[in-house]
PDB file of C-alpha atoms in Angstrom:
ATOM      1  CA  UNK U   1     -58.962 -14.790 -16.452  1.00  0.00           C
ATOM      2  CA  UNK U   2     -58.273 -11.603 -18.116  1.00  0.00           C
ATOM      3  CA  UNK U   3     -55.941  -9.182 -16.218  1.00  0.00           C
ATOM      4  CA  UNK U   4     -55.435  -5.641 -16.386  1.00  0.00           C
ATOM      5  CA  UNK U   5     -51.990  -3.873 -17.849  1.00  0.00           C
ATOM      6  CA  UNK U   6     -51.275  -0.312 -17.045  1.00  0.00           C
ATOM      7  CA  UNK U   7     -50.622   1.705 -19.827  1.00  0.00           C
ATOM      8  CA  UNK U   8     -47.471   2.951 -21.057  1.00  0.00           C
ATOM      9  CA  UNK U   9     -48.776   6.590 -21.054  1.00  0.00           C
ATOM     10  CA  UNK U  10     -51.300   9.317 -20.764  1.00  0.00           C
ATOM     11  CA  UNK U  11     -53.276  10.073 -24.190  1.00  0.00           C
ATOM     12  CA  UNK U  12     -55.515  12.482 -25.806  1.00  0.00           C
ATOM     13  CA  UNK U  13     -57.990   9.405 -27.053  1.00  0.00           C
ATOM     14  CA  UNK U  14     -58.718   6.179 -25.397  1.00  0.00           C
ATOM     15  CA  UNK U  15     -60.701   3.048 -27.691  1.00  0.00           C
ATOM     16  CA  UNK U  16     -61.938   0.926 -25.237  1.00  0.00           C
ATOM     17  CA  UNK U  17     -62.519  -2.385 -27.953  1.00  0.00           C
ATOM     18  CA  UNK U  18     -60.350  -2.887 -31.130  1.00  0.00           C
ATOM     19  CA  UNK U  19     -63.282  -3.684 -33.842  1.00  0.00           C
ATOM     20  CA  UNK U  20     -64.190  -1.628 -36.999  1.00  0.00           C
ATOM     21  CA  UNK U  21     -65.777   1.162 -35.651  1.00  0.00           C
ATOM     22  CA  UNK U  22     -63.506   1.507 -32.192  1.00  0.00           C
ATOM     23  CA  UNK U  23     -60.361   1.311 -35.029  1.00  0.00           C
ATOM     24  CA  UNK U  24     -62.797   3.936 -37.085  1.00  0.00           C
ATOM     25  CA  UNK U  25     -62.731   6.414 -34.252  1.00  0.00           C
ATOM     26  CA  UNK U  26     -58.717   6.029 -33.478  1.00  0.00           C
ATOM     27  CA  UNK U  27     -58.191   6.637 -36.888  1.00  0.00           C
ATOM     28  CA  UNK U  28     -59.822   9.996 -36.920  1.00  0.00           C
ATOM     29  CA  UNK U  29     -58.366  10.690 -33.881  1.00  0.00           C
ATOM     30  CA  UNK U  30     -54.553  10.545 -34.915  1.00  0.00           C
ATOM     31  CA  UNK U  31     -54.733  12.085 -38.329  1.00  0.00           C
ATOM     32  CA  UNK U  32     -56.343  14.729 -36.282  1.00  0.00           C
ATOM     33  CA  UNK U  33     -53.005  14.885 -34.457  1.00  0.00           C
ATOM     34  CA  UNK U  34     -54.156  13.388 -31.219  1.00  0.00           C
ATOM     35  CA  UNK U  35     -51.923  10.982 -29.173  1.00  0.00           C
ATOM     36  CA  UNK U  36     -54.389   7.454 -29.558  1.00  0.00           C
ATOM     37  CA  UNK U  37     -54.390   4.188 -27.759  1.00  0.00           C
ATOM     38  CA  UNK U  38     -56.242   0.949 -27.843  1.00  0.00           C
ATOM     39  CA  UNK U  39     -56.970  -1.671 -25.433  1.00  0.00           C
ATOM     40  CA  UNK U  40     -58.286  -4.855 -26.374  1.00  0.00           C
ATOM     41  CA  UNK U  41     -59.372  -7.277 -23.696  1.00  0.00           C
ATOM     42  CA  UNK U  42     -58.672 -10.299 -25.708  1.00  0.00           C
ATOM     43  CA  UNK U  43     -55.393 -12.044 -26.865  1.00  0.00           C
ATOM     44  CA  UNK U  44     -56.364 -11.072 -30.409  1.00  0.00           C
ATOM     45  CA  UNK U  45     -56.701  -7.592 -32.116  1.00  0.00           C
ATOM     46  CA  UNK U  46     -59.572  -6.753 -34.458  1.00  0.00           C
ATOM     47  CA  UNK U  47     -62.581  -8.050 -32.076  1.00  0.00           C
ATOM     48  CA  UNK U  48     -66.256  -9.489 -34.440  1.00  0.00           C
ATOM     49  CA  UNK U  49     -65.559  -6.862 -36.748  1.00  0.00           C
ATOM     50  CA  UNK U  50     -62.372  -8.991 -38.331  1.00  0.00           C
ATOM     51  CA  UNK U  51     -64.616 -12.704 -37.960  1.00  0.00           C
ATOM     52  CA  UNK U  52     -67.080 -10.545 -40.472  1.00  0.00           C
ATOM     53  CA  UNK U  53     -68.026 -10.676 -44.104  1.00  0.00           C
ATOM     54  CA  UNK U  54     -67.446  -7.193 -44.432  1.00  0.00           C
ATOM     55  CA  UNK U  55     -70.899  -6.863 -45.961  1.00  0.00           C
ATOM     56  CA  UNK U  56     -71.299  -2.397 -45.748  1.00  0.00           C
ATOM     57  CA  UNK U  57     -74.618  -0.998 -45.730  1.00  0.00           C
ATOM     58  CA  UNK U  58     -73.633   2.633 -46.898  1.00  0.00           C
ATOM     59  CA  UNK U  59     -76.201   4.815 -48.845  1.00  0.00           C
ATOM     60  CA  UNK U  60     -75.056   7.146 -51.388  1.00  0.00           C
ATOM     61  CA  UNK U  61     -71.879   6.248 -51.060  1.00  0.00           C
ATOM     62  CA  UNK U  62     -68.642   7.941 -53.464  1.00  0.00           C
ATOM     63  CA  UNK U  63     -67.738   4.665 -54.747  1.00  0.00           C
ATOM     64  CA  UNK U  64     -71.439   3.916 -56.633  1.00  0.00           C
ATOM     65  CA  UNK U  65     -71.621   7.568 -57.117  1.00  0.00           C
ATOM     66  CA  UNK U  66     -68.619   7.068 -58.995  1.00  0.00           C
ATOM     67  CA  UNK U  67     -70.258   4.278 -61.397  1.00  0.00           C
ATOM     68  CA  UNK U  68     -72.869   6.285 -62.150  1.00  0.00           C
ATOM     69  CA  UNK U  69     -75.441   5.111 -59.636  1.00  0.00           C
ATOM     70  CA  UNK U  70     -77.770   8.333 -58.755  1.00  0.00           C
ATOM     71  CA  UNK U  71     -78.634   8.285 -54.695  1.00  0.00           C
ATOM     72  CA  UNK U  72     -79.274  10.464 -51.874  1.00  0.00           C
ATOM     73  CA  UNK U  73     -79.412  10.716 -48.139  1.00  0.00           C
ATOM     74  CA  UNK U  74     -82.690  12.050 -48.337  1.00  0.00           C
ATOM     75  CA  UNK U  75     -83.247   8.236 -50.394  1.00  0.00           C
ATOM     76  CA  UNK U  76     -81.876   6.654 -47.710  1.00  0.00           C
ATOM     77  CA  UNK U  77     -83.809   8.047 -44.847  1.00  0.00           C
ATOM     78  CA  UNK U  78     -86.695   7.264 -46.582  1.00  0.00           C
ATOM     79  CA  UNK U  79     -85.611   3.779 -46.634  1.00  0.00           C
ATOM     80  CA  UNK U  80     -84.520   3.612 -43.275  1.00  0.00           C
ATOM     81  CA  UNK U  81     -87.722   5.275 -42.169  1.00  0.00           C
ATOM     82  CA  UNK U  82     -90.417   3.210 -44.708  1.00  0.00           C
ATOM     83  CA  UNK U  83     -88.523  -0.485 -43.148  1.00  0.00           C
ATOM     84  CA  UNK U  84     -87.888   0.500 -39.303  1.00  0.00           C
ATOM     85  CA  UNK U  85     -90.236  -1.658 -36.953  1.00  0.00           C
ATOM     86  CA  UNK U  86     -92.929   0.357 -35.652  1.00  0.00           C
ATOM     87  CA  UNK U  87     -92.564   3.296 -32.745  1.00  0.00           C
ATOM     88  CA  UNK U  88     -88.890   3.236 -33.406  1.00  0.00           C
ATOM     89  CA  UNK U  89     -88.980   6.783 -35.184  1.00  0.00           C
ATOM     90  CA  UNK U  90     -89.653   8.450 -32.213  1.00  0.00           C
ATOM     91  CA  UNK U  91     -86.162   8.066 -30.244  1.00  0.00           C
ATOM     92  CA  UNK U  92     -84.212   7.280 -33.118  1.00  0.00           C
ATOM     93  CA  UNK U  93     -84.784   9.341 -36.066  1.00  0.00           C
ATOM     94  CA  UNK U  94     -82.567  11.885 -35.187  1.00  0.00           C
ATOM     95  CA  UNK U  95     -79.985   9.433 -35.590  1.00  0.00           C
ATOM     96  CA  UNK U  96     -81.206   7.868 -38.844  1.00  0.00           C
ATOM     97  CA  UNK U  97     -80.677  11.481 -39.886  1.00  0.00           C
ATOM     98  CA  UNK U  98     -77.556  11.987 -38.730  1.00  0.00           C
ATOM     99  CA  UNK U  99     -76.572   8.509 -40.291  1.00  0.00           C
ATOM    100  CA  UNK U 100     -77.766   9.076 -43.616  1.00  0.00           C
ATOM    101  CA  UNK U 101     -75.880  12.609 -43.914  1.00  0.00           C
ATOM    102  CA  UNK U 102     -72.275  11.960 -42.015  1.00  0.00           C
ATOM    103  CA  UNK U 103     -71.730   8.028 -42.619  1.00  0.00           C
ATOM    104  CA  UNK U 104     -70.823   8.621 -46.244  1.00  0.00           C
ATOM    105  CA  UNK U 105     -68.676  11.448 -45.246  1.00  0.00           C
ATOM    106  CA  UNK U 106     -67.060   8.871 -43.178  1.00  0.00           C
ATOM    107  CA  UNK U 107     -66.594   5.895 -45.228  1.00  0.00           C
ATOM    108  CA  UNK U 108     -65.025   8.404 -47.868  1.00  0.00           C
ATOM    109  CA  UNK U 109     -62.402   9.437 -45.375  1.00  0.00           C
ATOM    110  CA  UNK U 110     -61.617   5.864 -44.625  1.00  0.00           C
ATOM    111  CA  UNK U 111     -60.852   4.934 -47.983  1.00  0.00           C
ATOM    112  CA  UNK U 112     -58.733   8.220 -48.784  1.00  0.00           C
ATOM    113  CA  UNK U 113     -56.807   7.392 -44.835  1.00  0.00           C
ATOM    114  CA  UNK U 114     -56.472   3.524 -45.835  1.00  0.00           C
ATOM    115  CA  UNK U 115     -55.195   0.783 -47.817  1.00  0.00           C
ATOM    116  CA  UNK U 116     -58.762  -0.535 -48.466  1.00  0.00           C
ATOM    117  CA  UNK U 117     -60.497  -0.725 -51.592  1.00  0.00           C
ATOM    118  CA  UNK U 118     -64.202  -0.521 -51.314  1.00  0.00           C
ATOM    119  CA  UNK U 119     -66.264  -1.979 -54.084  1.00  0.00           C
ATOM    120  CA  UNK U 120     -70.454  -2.098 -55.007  1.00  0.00           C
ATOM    121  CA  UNK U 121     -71.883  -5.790 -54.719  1.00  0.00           C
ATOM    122  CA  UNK U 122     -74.379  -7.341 -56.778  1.00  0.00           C
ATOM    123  CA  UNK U 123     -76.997  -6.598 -54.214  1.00  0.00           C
ATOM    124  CA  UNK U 124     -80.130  -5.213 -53.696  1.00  0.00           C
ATOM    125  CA  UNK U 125     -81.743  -3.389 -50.565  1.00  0.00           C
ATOM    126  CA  UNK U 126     -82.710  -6.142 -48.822  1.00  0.00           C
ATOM    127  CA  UNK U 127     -86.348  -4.430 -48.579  1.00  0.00           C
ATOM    128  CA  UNK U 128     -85.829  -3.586 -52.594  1.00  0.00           C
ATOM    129  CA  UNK U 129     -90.005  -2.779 -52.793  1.00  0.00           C
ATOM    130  CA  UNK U 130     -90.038  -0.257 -50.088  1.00  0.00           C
ATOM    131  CA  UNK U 131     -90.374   3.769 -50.057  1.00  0.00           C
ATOM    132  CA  UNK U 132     -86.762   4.937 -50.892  1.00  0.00           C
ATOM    133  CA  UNK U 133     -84.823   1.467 -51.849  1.00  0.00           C
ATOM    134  CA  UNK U 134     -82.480   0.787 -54.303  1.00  0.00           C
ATOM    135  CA  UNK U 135     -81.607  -2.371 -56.629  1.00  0.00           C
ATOM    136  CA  UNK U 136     -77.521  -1.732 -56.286  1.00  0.00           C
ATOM    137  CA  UNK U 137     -75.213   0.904 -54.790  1.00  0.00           C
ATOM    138  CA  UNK U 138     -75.786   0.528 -51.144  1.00  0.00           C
ATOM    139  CA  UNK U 139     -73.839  -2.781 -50.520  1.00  0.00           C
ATOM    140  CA  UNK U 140     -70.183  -2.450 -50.251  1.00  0.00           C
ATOM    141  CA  UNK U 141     -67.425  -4.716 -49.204  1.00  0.00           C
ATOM    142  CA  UNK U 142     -63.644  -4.378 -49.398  1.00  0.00           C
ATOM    143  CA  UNK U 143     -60.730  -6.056 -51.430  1.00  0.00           C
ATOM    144  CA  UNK U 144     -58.494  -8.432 -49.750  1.00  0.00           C
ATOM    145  CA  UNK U 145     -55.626  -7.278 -48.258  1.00  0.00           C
ATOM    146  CA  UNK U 146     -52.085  -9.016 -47.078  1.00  0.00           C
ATOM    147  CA  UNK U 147     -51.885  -9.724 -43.237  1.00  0.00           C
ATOM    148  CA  UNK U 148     -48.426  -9.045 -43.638  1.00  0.00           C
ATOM    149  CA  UNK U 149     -49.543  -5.219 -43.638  1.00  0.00           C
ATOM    150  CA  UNK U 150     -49.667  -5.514 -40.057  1.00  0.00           C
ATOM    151  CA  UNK U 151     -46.152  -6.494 -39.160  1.00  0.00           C
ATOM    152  CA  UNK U 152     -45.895  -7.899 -35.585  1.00  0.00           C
ATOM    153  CA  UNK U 153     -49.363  -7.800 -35.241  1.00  0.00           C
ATOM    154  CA  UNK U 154     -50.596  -9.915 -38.337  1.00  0.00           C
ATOM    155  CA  UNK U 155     -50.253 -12.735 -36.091  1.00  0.00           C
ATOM    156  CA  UNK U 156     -52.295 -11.238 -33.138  1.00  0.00           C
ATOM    157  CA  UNK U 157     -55.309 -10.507 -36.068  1.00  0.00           C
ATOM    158  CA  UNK U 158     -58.491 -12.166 -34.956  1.00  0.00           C
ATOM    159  CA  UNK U 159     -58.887 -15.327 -37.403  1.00  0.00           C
ATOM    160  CA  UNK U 160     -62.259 -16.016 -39.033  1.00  0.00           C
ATOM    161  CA  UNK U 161     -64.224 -18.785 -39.271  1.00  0.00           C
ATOM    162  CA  UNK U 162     -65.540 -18.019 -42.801  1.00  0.00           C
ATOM    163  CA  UNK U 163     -63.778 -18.883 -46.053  1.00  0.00           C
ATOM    164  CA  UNK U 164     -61.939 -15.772 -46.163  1.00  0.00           C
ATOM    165  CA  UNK U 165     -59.295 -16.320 -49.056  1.00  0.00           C
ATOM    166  CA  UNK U 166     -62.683 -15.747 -51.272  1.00  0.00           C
ATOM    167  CA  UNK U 167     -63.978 -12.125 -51.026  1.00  0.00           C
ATOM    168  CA  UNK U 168     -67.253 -11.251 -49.859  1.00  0.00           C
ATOM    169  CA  UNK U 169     -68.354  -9.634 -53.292  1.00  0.00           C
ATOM    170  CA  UNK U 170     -67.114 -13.332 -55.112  1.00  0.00           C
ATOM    171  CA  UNK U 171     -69.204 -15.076 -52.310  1.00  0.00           C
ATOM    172  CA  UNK U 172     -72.763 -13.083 -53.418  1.00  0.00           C
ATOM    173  CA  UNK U 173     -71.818 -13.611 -57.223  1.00  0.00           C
ATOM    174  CA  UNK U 174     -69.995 -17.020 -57.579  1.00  0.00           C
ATOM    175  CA  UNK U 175     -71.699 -18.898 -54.952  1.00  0.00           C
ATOM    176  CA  UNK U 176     -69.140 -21.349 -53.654  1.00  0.00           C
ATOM    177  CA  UNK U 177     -70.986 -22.989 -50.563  1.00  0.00           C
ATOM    178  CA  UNK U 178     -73.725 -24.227 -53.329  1.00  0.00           C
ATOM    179  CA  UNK U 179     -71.228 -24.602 -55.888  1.00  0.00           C
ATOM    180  CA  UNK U 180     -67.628 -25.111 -54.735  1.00  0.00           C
ATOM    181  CA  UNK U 181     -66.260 -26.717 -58.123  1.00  0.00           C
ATOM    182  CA  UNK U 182     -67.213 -23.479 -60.183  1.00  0.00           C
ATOM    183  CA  UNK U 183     -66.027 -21.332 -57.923  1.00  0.00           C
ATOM    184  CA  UNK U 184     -62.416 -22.795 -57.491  1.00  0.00           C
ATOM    185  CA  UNK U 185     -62.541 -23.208 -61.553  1.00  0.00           C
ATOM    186  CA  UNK U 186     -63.253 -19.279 -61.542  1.00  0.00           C
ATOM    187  CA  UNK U 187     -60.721 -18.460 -58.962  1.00  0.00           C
ATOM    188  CA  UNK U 188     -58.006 -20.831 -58.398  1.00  0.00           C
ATOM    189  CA  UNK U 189     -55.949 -18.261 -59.828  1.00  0.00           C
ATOM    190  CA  UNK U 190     -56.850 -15.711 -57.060  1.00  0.00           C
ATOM    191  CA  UNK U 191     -57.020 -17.856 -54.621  1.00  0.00           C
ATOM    192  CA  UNK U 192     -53.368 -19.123 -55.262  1.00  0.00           C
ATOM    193  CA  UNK U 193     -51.787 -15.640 -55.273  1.00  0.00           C
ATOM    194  CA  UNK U 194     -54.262 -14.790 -52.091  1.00  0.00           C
ATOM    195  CA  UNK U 195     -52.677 -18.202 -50.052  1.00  0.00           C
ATOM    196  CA  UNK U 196     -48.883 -17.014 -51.620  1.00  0.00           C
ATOM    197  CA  UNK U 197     -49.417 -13.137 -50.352  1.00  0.00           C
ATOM    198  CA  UNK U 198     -51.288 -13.898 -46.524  1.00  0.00           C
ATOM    199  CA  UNK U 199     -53.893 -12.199 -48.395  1.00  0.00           C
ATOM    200  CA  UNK U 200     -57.373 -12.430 -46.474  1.00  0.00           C
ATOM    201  CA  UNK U 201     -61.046 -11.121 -47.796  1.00  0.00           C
ATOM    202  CA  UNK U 202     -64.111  -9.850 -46.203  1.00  0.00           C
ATOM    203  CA  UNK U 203     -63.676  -9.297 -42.264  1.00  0.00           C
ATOM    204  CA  UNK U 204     -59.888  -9.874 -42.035  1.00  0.00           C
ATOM    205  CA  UNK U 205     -58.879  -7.127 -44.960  1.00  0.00           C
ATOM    206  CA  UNK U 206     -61.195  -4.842 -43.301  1.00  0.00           C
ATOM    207  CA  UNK U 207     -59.293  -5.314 -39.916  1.00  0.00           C
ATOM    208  CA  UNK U 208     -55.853  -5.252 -41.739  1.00  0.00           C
ATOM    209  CA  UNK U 209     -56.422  -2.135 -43.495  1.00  0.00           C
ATOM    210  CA  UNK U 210     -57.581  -0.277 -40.099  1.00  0.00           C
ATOM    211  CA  UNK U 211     -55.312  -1.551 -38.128  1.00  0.00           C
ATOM    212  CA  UNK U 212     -52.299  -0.926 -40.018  1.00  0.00           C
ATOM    213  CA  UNK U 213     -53.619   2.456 -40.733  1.00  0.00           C
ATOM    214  CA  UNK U 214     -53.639   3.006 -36.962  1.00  0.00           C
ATOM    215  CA  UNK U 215     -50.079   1.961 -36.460  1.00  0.00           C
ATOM    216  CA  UNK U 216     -48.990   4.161 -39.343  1.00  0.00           C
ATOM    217  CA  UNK U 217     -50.140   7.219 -37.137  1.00  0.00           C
ATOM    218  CA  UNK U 218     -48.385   6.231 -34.342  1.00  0.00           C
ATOM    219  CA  UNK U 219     -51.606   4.343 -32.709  1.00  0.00           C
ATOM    220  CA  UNK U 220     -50.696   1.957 -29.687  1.00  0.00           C
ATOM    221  CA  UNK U 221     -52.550  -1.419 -29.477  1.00  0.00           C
ATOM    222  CA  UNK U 222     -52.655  -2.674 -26.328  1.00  0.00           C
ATOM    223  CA  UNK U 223     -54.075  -6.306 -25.963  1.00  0.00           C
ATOM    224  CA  UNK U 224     -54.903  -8.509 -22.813  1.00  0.00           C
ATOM    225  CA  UNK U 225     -56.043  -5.424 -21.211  1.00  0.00           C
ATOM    226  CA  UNK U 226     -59.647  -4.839 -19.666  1.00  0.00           C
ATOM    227  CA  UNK U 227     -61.636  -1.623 -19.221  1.00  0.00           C
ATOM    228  CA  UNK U 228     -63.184  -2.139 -15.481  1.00  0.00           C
ATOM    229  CA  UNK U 229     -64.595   1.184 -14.961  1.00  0.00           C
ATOM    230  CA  UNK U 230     -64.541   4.441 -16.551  1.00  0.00           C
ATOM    231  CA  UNK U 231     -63.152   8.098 -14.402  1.00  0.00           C
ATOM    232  CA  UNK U 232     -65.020  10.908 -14.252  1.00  0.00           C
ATOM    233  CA  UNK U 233     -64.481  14.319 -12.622  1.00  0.00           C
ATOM    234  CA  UNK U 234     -66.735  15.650 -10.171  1.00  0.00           C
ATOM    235  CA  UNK U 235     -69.004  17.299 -12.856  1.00  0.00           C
ATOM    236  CA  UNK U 236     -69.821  14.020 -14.296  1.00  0.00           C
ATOM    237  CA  UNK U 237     -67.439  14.009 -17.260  1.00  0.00           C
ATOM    238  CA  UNK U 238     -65.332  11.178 -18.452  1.00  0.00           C
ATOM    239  CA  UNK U 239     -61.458  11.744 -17.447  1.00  0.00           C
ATOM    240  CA  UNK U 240     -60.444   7.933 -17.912  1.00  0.00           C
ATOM    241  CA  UNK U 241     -60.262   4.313 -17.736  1.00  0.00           C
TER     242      UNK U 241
END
């Protein structure tokens, strides 16, 4: 059974949860100055988020923009719009909106704030016929990264069950669950350098490159520690955990 630990301190910014977009949030917080902690409920750091392929729906995104691939967040929400189940635009298109505007703003502060490299996958829209789709662009994923980033903590890293010394862009282009031999011909190399380094791909780079982002600011990770209810003032507001 999971116990609660008090926290060292009083902060400016709570994460309740230490997965990508908890870790995206802290991250923000302390380059904004703001005194940040984490707790994580779990013996391990990094939550789903670091068990991932790191597969990143982001529409017109810097990095594609920067090969030359032309898109728009008026394109996107236009996609998102054209391939959302039906009666779904009526609560949530404000947020589609908001999405399609601020989440490339965000992924481009990530990568100037991080270690990660993002790069464009092979693929397609996974709706590539309807209203406002795109053939390539709009998938990203991330380069691998050394656990050793991390320090102390690159042992308390969640693990992943995927392959994860192969990146998630060499998965979509090389194939290796349908054709291992070709794909340890094409990257034994890599993949000797990645085991040599503690240098993990797709969900576990993505987690390494937050994290250690996090610490860099002064972030404090707290793990083993549960969120039972959340403090509020007598106007409703949110004072706490």
């Amino acid at each position: 059974m999971v116990t609660p630990s008090p926290l060292a301190a009083n902060c400016d910014f709570l994460v309740v949860g230490s997965g990508s977009a908890g870790l995206s949030a802290a991250l923000r917080a302390a380059k904004g100055g703001l005194s940040v902690q984490v707790i994580e409920k779990s013996d391990k750091h990094g939550g789903t988020s670091a068990m991932s392929g790191a597969g990143i729906w982001m529409p017109a995104n810097h990095v594609a923009r920067g090969q030359g691939i032309a898109d728009s967040p008026e394109e996107a929400l236009a996609y998102i719009r054209a391939t959302a189940p039906e009666g779904w635009g009526q609560s949530e298109d404000k947020l589609w909106q908001a999405f399609a505007e601020k989440a490339p703003q965000a992924l481009e502060f990530i990568d100037q704030n991080t270690p990660l490299k993002f790069v464009v996958t092979i693929e397609p829209d996974p709706f590539s016929e309807a209203t406002g789709a795109k053939l390539r662009g709009r998938q990203l994923t991330v380069r691998p990264l050394s656990r050793w980033r991390l320090g102390r903590l690159s042992g308390r890293l969640r693990r992943s069950t995927l392959v994860n010394f192969i990146a998630y862009d060499e998965m979509v282009s090389i194939d290796p669950y349908h054709q291992p031999f070709r794909a340890v011909w094409k990257l034994w190399p890599r993949i000797l350098w990645r085991f040599a380094s503690n240098r993990r791909g797709q969900g576990n780079a993505l987690m390494t490159g937050r994290i250690s982002s996090c610490l860099d600011l002064g972030v404090t990770f707290h793990r083993r520690t549960q969120a039972l209810r959340l403090l509020q003032d007598d106007a409703g507001a949110v004072t706490g955990v």
